[in-house]
Short mmCIF file of C-alpha atoms and ligand atoms in Angstrom, two decimals:
data_model
loop_
_atom_site.label_atom_id
_atom_site.label_comp_id
_atom_site.label_asym_id
_atom_site.label_seq_id
_atom_site.Cartn_x
_atom_site.Cartn_y
_atom_site.Cartn_z
CA UNK G 1 0.15 -0.06 -0.16
CA UNK G 2 1.17 3.43 -0.43
CA UNK G 3 2.14 5.78 2.17
CA UNK G 4 2.16 9.22 1.55
CA UNK G 5 4.59 12.06 2.14
CA UNK G 6 2.11 14.85 2.73
CA UNK G 7 2.74 18.84 3.26
CA UNK G 8 0.67 21.26 5.57
CA UNK G 9 1.26 25.18 4.07
CA UNK G 10 -0.15 27.45 7.02
CA UNK G 11 0.43 24.82 9.60
CA UNK G 12 0.47 27.21 12.27
CA UNK G 13 -2.57 28.98 11.07
CA UNK G 14 -6.43 28.28 12.81
CA UNK G 15 -7.02 26.05 9.89
CA UNK G 16 -3.66 24.54 9.89
CA UNK G 17 -3.63 23.43 13.19
CA UNK G 18 -6.70 21.64 12.67
CA UNK G 19 -5.57 19.56 9.56
CA UNK G 20 -2.53 18.38 11.73
CA UNK G 21 -4.91 17.30 14.27
CA UNK G 22 -6.88 15.97 11.22
CA UNK G 23 -4.53 14.17 9.83
CA UNK G 24 -2.94 12.44 13.25
CA UNK G 25 -6.59 10.81 13.50
CA UNK G 26 -6.94 9.92 9.75
CA UNK G 27 -6.78 6.30 8.37
CA UNK G 28 -4.43 7.93 5.52
CA UNK G 29 -1.89 6.08 5.78
CA UNK G 30 1.22 8.34 6.15
CA UNK G 31 4.87 8.30 5.44
CA UNK G 32 6.24 11.91 6.94
CA UNK G 33 4.83 15.41 7.38
CA UNK G 34 6.44 18.63 6.43
CA UNK G 35 4.89 22.02 8.21
CA UNK G 36 5.12 24.92 6.34
CA UNK G 37 4.60 28.42 6.85
CA UNK G 38 6.06 32.27 6.45
CA UNK G 39 9.60 33.32 7.47
CA UNK G 40 8.08 34.39 10.68
CA UNK G 41 7.23 30.91 11.58
CA UNK G 42 10.32 28.81 10.48
CA UNK G 43 11.73 27.04 12.91
CA UNK G 44 8.75 27.07 15.55
CA UNK G 45 8.37 23.32 16.77
CA UNK G 46 5.20 21.96 16.18
CA UNK G 47 3.96 18.06 17.22
CA UNK G 48 2.69 15.20 14.62
CA UNK G 49 1.97 11.99 16.57
CA UNK G 50 3.96 13.28 19.77
CA UNK G 51 6.64 14.12 17.53
CA UNK G 52 8.44 17.33 16.93
CA UNK G 53 8.31 18.82 13.54
CA UNK G 54 10.10 21.97 12.67
CA UNK G 55 8.36 24.55 10.95
CA UNK G 56 10.03 25.46 7.65
CA UNK G 57 9.98 28.58 5.15
CA UNK G 58 7.56 28.13 2.39
CA UNK G 59 9.68 27.78 -1.10
CA UNK G 60 8.83 26.12 -4.19
CA UNK G 61 11.62 23.60 -3.18
CA UNK G 62 9.34 22.88 -0.33
CA UNK G 63 7.38 20.24 -2.39
CA UNK G 64 10.26 18.13 -3.82
CA UNK G 65 8.97 14.21 -2.87
CA UNK G 66 6.13 15.50 -1.34
CA UNK G 67 2.60 13.46 -2.45
CA UNK G 68 -0.36 15.51 -1.02
CA UNK G 69 -0.19 18.89 -0.16
CA UNK G 70 -3.02 20.60 1.97
CA UNK G 71 -2.94 24.56 1.39
CA UNK G 72 -4.29 26.94 3.73
CA UNK G 73 -2.00 30.29 3.57
CA UNK G 74 -4.35 32.48 1.66
CA UNK G 75 -5.60 32.68 -1.83
CA UNK G 76 -2.20 34.81 -3.18
CA UNK G 77 -0.08 31.97 -1.57
CA UNK G 78 -2.14 28.80 -3.20
CA UNK G 79 -1.96 30.81 -6.29
CA UNK G 80 2.08 31.10 -6.56
CA UNK G 81 2.50 27.79 -5.05
CA UNK G 82 -0.09 25.14 -5.69
CA UNK G 83 1.21 25.16 -9.63
CA UNK G 84 5.12 24.63 -7.98
CA UNK G 85 3.59 21.76 -5.86
CA UNK G 86 1.62 19.65 -8.70
CA UNK G 87 4.66 20.45 -10.95
CA UNK G 88 6.96 18.59 -8.81
CA UNK G 89 4.20 15.52 -8.73
CA UNK G 90 2.05 16.46 -5.06
CA UNK G 91 -1.59 16.46 -5.22
CA UNK G 92 -3.22 19.40 -3.96
CA UNK G 93 -6.29 20.13 -1.57
CA UNK G 94 -6.75 23.56 -1.60
CA UNK G 95 -8.52 25.21 1.22
CA UNK G 96 -8.58 29.29 -0.29
CA UNK G 97 -11.04 30.52 -2.63
CA UNK G 98 -8.37 30.73 -5.50
CA UNK G 99 -9.75 27.79 -7.89
CA UNK G 100 -12.65 27.26 -6.57
CA UNK G 101 -14.58 28.70 -9.29
CA UNK G 102 -12.20 27.32 -12.18
CA UNK G 103 -14.22 24.75 -14.74
CA UNK G 104 -11.37 22.29 -14.08
CA UNK G 105 -11.31 22.26 -10.76
CA UNK G 106 -13.48 19.73 -8.55
CA UNK G 107 -14.85 21.63 -5.76
CA UNK G 108 -15.87 18.90 -3.34
CA UNK G 109 -17.70 18.02 0.05
CA UNK G 110 -17.56 14.13 0.10
CA UNK G 111 -21.02 13.52 1.51
CA UNK G 112 -22.46 15.48 -1.76
CA UNK G 113 -20.03 15.38 -5.02
CA UNK G 114 -17.26 12.43 -4.28
CA UNK G 115 -17.71 11.59 -7.71
CA UNK G 116 -16.30 14.80 -8.97
CA UNK G 117 -12.76 13.36 -7.60
CA UNK G 118 -12.43 11.16 -10.68
CA UNK G 119 -12.09 14.95 -12.95
CA UNK G 120 -8.87 16.04 -10.80
CA UNK G 121 -5.83 17.24 -12.90
CA UNK G 122 -4.03 17.76 -9.59
CA UNK G 123 -5.97 19.92 -8.01
CA UNK G 124 -8.94 19.16 -5.92
CA UNK G 125 -10.76 22.84 -4.01
CA UNK G 126 -12.67 22.63 -0.81
CA UNK G 127 -15.58 24.93 -0.58
CA UNK G 128 -15.81 27.86 1.53
CA UNK G 129 -16.57 27.02 5.37
CA UNK G 130 -20.24 28.15 5.18
CA UNK G 131 -20.85 26.45 1.72
CA UNK G 132 -19.77 23.32 3.03
CA UNK G 133 -22.25 22.29 6.01
CA UNK G 134 -25.25 23.96 4.01
CA UNK G 135 -24.52 21.42 1.26
CA UNK G 136 -23.90 18.55 3.82
CA UNK G 137 -27.93 19.16 5.38
CA UNK G 138 -29.63 20.24 1.66
CA UNK G 139 -28.19 17.45 -0.21
CA UNK G 140 -30.16 14.36 1.02
CA UNK G 141 -33.44 16.32 0.66
CA UNK G 142 -32.39 17.34 -2.94
CA UNK G 143 -32.00 13.60 -3.82
CA UNK G 144 -35.20 12.52 -2.57
CA UNK G 145 -37.27 15.81 -3.73
CA UNK G 146 -35.05 18.23 -5.89
CA UNK G 147 -34.42 21.82 -4.76
CA UNK G 148 -35.87 24.66 -6.39
CA UNK G 149 -34.27 27.81 -4.16
CA UNK G 150 -32.09 28.51 -1.15
CA UNK G 151 -32.49 31.68 1.01
CA UNK G 152 -29.61 31.53 3.91
CA UNK G 153 -28.33 34.07 6.22
CA UNK G 154 -25.24 33.24 8.25
CA UNK G 155 -24.06 33.73 11.92
CA UNK G 156 -20.41 33.24 11.42
CA UNK G 157 -17.72 32.92 14.03
CA UNK G 158 -14.85 35.04 14.18
CA UNK G 159 -12.15 32.04 13.76
CA UNK G 160 -13.39 32.12 9.98
CA UNK G 161 -11.10 34.95 9.77
CA UNK G 162 -8.18 33.41 11.37
CA UNK G 163 -5.96 33.63 14.32
CA UNK G 164 -5.80 37.06 15.09
CA UNK G 165 -9.63 37.20 14.57
CA UNK G 166 -10.29 34.97 17.53
CA UNK G 167 -7.45 37.21 19.52
CA UNK G 168 -9.43 40.30 18.46
CA UNK G 169 -12.95 39.35 20.11
CA UNK G 170 -11.08 37.49 23.34
CA UNK G 171 -9.39 41.11 24.22
CA UNK G 172 -12.00 43.46 23.09
CA UNK G 173 -14.50 41.39 25.26
CA UNK G 174 -12.47 41.46 28.15
CA UNK G 175 -11.53 45.16 27.37
CA UNK G 176 -15.50 45.73 27.12
CA UNK G 177 -16.10 44.14 30.42
CA UNK G 178 -13.20 45.88 31.75
CA UNK G 179 -14.76 49.18 31.08
CA UNK G 180 -11.80 49.89 28.93
CA UNK G 181 -12.13 51.75 25.24
CA UNK G 182 -11.45 48.65 22.35
CA UNK G 183 -9.58 48.45 19.38
CA UNK G 184 -10.44 47.23 16.05
CA UNK G 185 -7.73 46.16 13.55
CA UNK G 186 -8.72 43.00 12.19
CA UNK G 187 -12.93 42.43 11.98
CA UNK G 188 -14.79 42.88 9.41
CA UNK G 189 -11.94 42.30 6.84
CA UNK G 190 -8.03 43.13 8.26
CA UNK G 191 -7.58 44.63 4.47
CA UNK G 192 -10.42 46.66 4.06
CA UNK G 193 -10.58 50.09 4.97
CA UNK G 194 -12.95 50.62 8.43
CA UNK G 195 -12.31 47.86 11.31
CA UNK G 196 -15.44 47.45 13.93
CA UNK G 197 -15.68 46.15 16.82
CA UNK G 198 -17.11 42.88 17.06
CA UNK G 199 -17.37 42.11 20.91
CA UNK G 200 -21.16 42.43 21.49
CA UNK G 201 -21.79 43.68 18.19
CA UNK G 202 -22.78 41.37 15.01
CA UNK G 203 -21.11 42.95 11.89
CA UNK G 204 -22.67 42.38 8.43
CA UNK G 205 -19.61 42.45 6.43
CA UNK G 206 -17.81 39.35 5.60
CA UNK G 207 -15.13 39.63 2.89
CA UNK G 208 -15.66 42.72 0.75
CA UNK G 209 -18.25 44.10 -0.96
CA UNK G 210 -18.58 43.71 -4.61
CA UNK G 211 -20.54 46.77 -6.52
CA UNK G 212 -24.01 44.99 -6.38
CA UNK G 213 -24.03 45.45 -2.24
CA UNK G 214 -23.72 41.86 -1.95
CA UNK G 215 -20.60 40.58 0.03
CA UNK G 216 -17.90 38.26 -1.92
CA UNK G 217 -18.68 35.60 0.91
CA UNK G 218 -22.27 35.76 -0.13
CA UNK G 219 -21.27 35.38 -3.48
CA UNK G 220 -19.39 32.35 -2.90
CA UNK G 221 -22.02 30.51 -1.12
CA UNK G 222 -24.68 31.45 -4.36
CA UNK G 223 -21.73 30.36 -6.93
CA UNK G 224 -20.38 27.26 -5.13
CA UNK G 225 -23.58 25.91 -4.23
CA UNK G 226 -24.47 25.68 -7.91
CA UNK G 227 -21.32 24.37 -8.49
CA UNK G 228 -21.04 21.84 -5.99
CA UNK G 229 -24.82 20.60 -6.91
CA UNK G 230 -24.45 20.35 -10.18
CA UNK G 231 -27.24 22.61 -11.31
CA UNK G 232 -26.85 26.58 -12.23
CA UNK G 233 -30.67 26.86 -12.20
CA UNK G 234 -30.73 26.43 -8.33
CA UNK G 235 -31.69 29.84 -7.18
CA UNK G 236 -29.76 30.98 -3.96
CA UNK G 237 -29.47 33.82 -2.39
CA UNK G 238 -27.52 34.58 0.82
CA UNK G 239 -26.35 37.07 3.83
CA UNK G 240 -23.70 36.78 5.79
CA UNK G 241 -23.09 38.16 9.40
CA UNK G 242 -20.19 38.10 11.54
CA UNK G 243 -21.47 37.42 15.29
CA UNK G 244 -18.60 37.50 18.39
CA UNK G 245 -18.78 33.48 18.58
CA UNK G 246 -15.44 32.07 18.76
CA UNK G 247 -15.67 28.86 16.70
CA UNK G 248 -19.08 27.78 14.83
CA UNK G 249 -20.99 28.67 12.28
CA UNK G 250 -24.69 28.77 12.27
CA UNK G 251 -27.21 29.18 9.35
CA UNK G 252 -31.00 29.89 8.83
CA UNK G 253 -31.53 28.35 5.55
CA UNK G 254 -35.04 28.37 3.92
CA UNK G 255 -35.47 26.31 1.12
CA UNK G 256 -37.99 25.25 -1.42
CA UNK G 257 -38.41 21.75 -3.03
CA UNK G 258 -39.20 21.04 -6.32
CA UNK G 259 -41.59 17.70 -6.00
CA UNK G 260 -44.32 17.79 -3.59
CA UNK G 261 -44.98 14.97 -0.81
CA UNK G 262 -42.54 16.32 1.73
CA UNK G 263 -43.60 16.98 5.30
CA UNK G 264 -41.13 17.97 8.52
CA UNK G 265 -41.70 13.71 9.32
CA UNK G 266 -40.19 13.00 6.43
CA UNK G 267 -37.47 15.31 6.28
CA UNK G 268 -36.40 14.74 10.06
CA UNK G 269 -36.46 10.71 8.93
CA UNK G 270 -34.19 11.24 5.90
CA UNK G 271 -31.16 13.93 8.05
CA UNK G 272 -31.54 11.42 10.86
CA UNK G 273 -30.21 8.89 8.53
CA UNK G 274 -27.86 11.20 6.18
CA UNK G 275 -24.05 11.27 6.13
CA UNK G 276 -22.28 13.66 7.94
CA UNK G 277 -25.56 14.86 9.54
CA UNK G 278 -26.69 15.43 13.36
CA UNK G 279 -30.47 15.58 14.00
CA UNK G 280 -30.95 17.76 16.90
CA UNK G 281 -34.51 19.04 16.75
CA UNK G 282 -36.67 18.37 19.66
CA UNK G 283 -38.63 21.51 20.17
CA UNK G 284 -40.68 20.28 23.31
CA UNK G 285 -37.48 19.29 24.97
CA UNK G 286 -35.74 22.67 23.94
CA UNK G 287 -33.18 20.70 21.56
CA UNK G 288 -31.41 22.49 18.92
CA UNK G 289 -27.97 23.05 17.49
CA UNK G 290 -25.50 25.20 18.89
CA UNK G 291 -22.07 26.11 18.09
CA UNK G 292 -20.51 25.11 21.67
CA UNK G 293 -21.89 22.09 21.08
CA UNK G 294 -20.72 21.47 17.91
CA UNK G 295 -16.87 22.79 18.13
CA UNK G 296 -14.66 19.72 18.07
CA UNK G 297 -16.91 17.82 15.90
CA UNK G 298 -16.51 16.50 12.69
CA UNK G 299 -20.93 16.37 11.62
CA UNK G 300 -23.29 18.68 10.80
CA UNK G 301 -25.92 19.61 13.19
CA UNK G 302 -29.47 20.41 12.26
CA UNK G 303 -32.24 21.29 13.94
CA UNK G 304 -35.39 24.02 13.57
CA UNK G 305 -36.80 22.14 11.03
CA UNK G 306 -40.27 23.91 10.05
CA UNK G 307 -42.39 24.25 6.94
CA UNK G 308 -43.21 27.34 5.55
CA UNK G 309 -46.59 28.47 6.90
CA UNK G 310 -47.38 30.15 3.29
CA UNK G 311 -45.69 28.42 0.71
CA UNK G 312 -46.16 25.05 -0.06
CA UNK G 313 -42.92 22.97 -0.68
CA UNK G 314 -41.24 25.35 1.46
CA UNK G 315 -39.34 24.84 4.78
CA UNK G 316 -36.65 26.13 7.54
CA UNK G 317 -33.67 24.59 9.04
CA UNK G 318 -30.85 25.93 11.19
CA UNK G 319 -27.52 24.18 10.76
CA UNK G 320 -24.59 24.56 12.71
CA UNK G 321 -21.08 23.16 12.33
CA UNK G 322 -17.51 23.46 13.24
CA UNK G 323 -16.22 26.13 10.56
CA UNK G 324 -12.72 25.09 11.34
CA UNK G 325 -13.23 21.32 10.79
CA UNK G 326 -16.12 20.36 8.38
CA UNK G 327 -15.59 23.60 6.82
CA UNK G 328 -12.08 23.66 6.04
CA UNK G 329 -9.71 21.23 8.04
CA UNK G 330 -11.55 17.95 8.39
CA UNK G 331 -13.46 18.81 4.41
CA UNK G 332 -9.68 18.68 3.29
CA UNK G 333 -8.60 15.59 5.18
CA UNK G 334 -11.66 13.84 4.20
CA UNK G 335 -11.13 14.51 0.57
CA UNK G 336 -7.91 13.22 0.92
CA UNK G 337 -9.07 9.98 2.79
CA UNK G 338 -11.46 9.84 -0.11
CA UNK G 339 -8.52 10.11 -2.94
CA UNK G 340 -6.82 7.63 -1.42
CA UNK G 341 -10.00 5.38 -1.40
CA UNK G 342 -10.51 6.01 -4.80
CA UNK G 343 -6.84 5.17 -5.91
CA UNK G 344 -7.14 9.13 -6.89
CA UNK G 345 -4.31 10.16 -4.99
CA UNK G 346 -1.54 10.80 -7.62
CA UNK G 347 -1.11 13.63 -10.50
CA UNK G 348 -2.52 12.28 -13.74
CA UNK G 349 0.02 12.22 -16.31
CA UNK G 350 -1.29 13.46 -20.00
P1 NAP K 401 -4.19 32.24 9.78
O1 NAP K 401 -4.86 31.68 11.38
O2 NAP K 401 -4.33 33.78 9.93
O3 NAP K 401 -3.21 31.51 9.32
C1 NAP K 401 -2.38 31.98 8.40
C2 NAP K 401 -1.54 30.72 7.83
O4 NAP K 401 -0.60 31.33 6.67
C3 NAP K 401 -0.18 30.91 8.99
O5 NAP K 401 0.39 29.65 9.07
C4 NAP K 401 0.66 31.75 8.51
O6 NAP K 401 1.93 31.93 8.50
C5 NAP K 401 0.17 31.33 7.17
N1 NAP K 401 1.04 32.64 6.21
C6 NAP K 401 0.68 33.49 5.87
N2 NAP K 401 1.55 34.28 4.89
C7 NAP K 401 2.14 33.16 4.24
C8 NAP K 401 3.30 33.40 3.35
N3 NAP K 401 3.92 34.26 3.07
N4 NAP K 401 4.22 31.92 3.09
C9 NAP K 401 3.71 30.94 4.01
N5 NAP K 401 2.50 30.77 4.41
C10 NAP K 401 1.98 31.92 5.19
O7 NAP K 401 -5.23 31.85 8.70
P2 NAP K 401 -6.84 30.48 8.99
O8 NAP K 401 -7.70 31.05 9.17
O9 NAP K 401 -5.79 29.69 9.04
O10 NAP K 401 -6.37 30.58 7.26
C11 NAP K 401 -5.61 30.48 6.03
C12 NAP K 401 -6.46 30.25 5.24
O11 NAP K 401 -6.98 29.42 4.63
C13 NAP K 401 -7.57 31.69 4.23
O12 NAP K 401 -6.43 32.76 4.27
C14 NAP K 401 -7.99 31.17 3.68
O13 NAP K 401 -7.93 31.39 2.34
C15 NAP K 401 -8.70 29.71 3.82
N6 NAP K 401 -9.77 29.50 4.68
C16 NAP K 401 -10.50 28.79 3.74
C17 NAP K 401 -11.78 28.87 4.82
C18 NAP K 401 -13.14 28.02 4.20
O14 NAP K 401 -13.95 28.75 3.88
N7 NAP K 401 -12.53 26.77 3.76
C19 NAP K 401 -12.60 29.27 6.17
C20 NAP K 401 -10.93 29.63 6.95
C21 NAP K 401 -9.73 30.35 6.02
P3 NAP K 401 2.64 31.83 9.65
O15 NAP K 401 2.74 31.52 11.20
O16 NAP K 401 4.32 32.20 9.31
O17 NAP K 401 2.14 33.54 9.73
N1 12T K 402 -15.39 32.35 5.36
O1 12T K 402 -11.76 30.78 2.12
O2 12T K 402 -14.61 34.05 7.48
O3 12T K 402 -13.43 31.27 1.50
O4 12T K 402 -13.20 35.57 6.78
C1 12T K 402 -11.67 32.98 3.91
C2 12T K 402 -12.28 33.40 5.23
C3 12T K 402 -14.19 32.10 4.05
C4 12T K 402 -13.02 31.30 2.35
C5 12T K 402 -13.97 34.52 6.86
C6 12T K 402 -14.42 32.94 5.05
C7 12T K 402 -13.06 32.16 3.26
C8 12T K 402 -13.20 33.59 5.72
#
């Protein structure tokens, strides 16, 4: 059996550290690991299965003798270094938005469109965190009833924006409680012109604005959903909100099914058996998904399933998942596990 030499790019980050944990727990046969980051973190010691691993500075030659490279160091880094990795024979699973909408790049949530892995040419894209958990919750229903329209509002944790954003929420929260003034430097978007307090103050901006008034995050959810579900006629619209939560994105999802015949009991029955889903829906006992319960877990938690009171075939659900695990690190390692299982963990030769 093959054993893989694995590189993690962005190994010191919020996602990268979880990638390391997911690799430690994975059934993937691993011969060696290499942890890559910027010059700032080179020399730092991380651990893998109780062994010390020294972080190295990312350079093109980092990918010599690497079979699998997991990228999570920002889109610019992926654009520059993913081709270097592929050129040297590594299969890349990329967590950034750099290649997600490229025609030849599979965009994969294993529970939904594993079959797209067969088309890969050396690079597979990991979807946006908010898109992934919504796909896990809706695909089982789409399979049975078809999907016509989705209207989603997200409540996204600060960890989606990296380690500095988590730090900012903690520091600001403490400052507010201590009745001190607080500094905002990272959220909503580190590179944007203005920064606002996130402690005790949800912000309706994730990623930068487009000219149409939607944010880039909202467009990612719209476009990626159509690509993953393989249906360009699916109607999708999104509003993305950053909330003062460290880990765990929550989503209020309204959806209209294509075929008649669904009801709440049938939907619950389907989701109770769906891969990657944990049904938490018992209003009489106040059971519903919450970020503090989803943090650290690989599944997507679904509850609050109700019918729209006015419109036929339309329903609501609420889903919560760990954005750093199912939304990023776990989905990437799961893709690698599926590539291995399907004997696809090699760059195809043309
Ligand atoms: P983070 O906590 O800020 O970590 C960033 C990581 O990238 C660190 O390991 C950092 O290394 C490394 N890095 C930064 N600049 C680099 C450079 N010039 N060369 C090499 N490494 C560099 O951010 P994060 O939350 O882990 O997110 C990382 C990226 O993952 C994001 O930019 C985004 O593209 C992607 N992401 C995707 C999703 C998703 O929806 N699937 C969710 C979150 C993030 P140092 O320690 O050296 O600074
Ligand atoms: N939600 O790569 O929360 O699609 O700031 C990157 C950052 C998604 C992505 C964030 C996000 C991405 C964030």
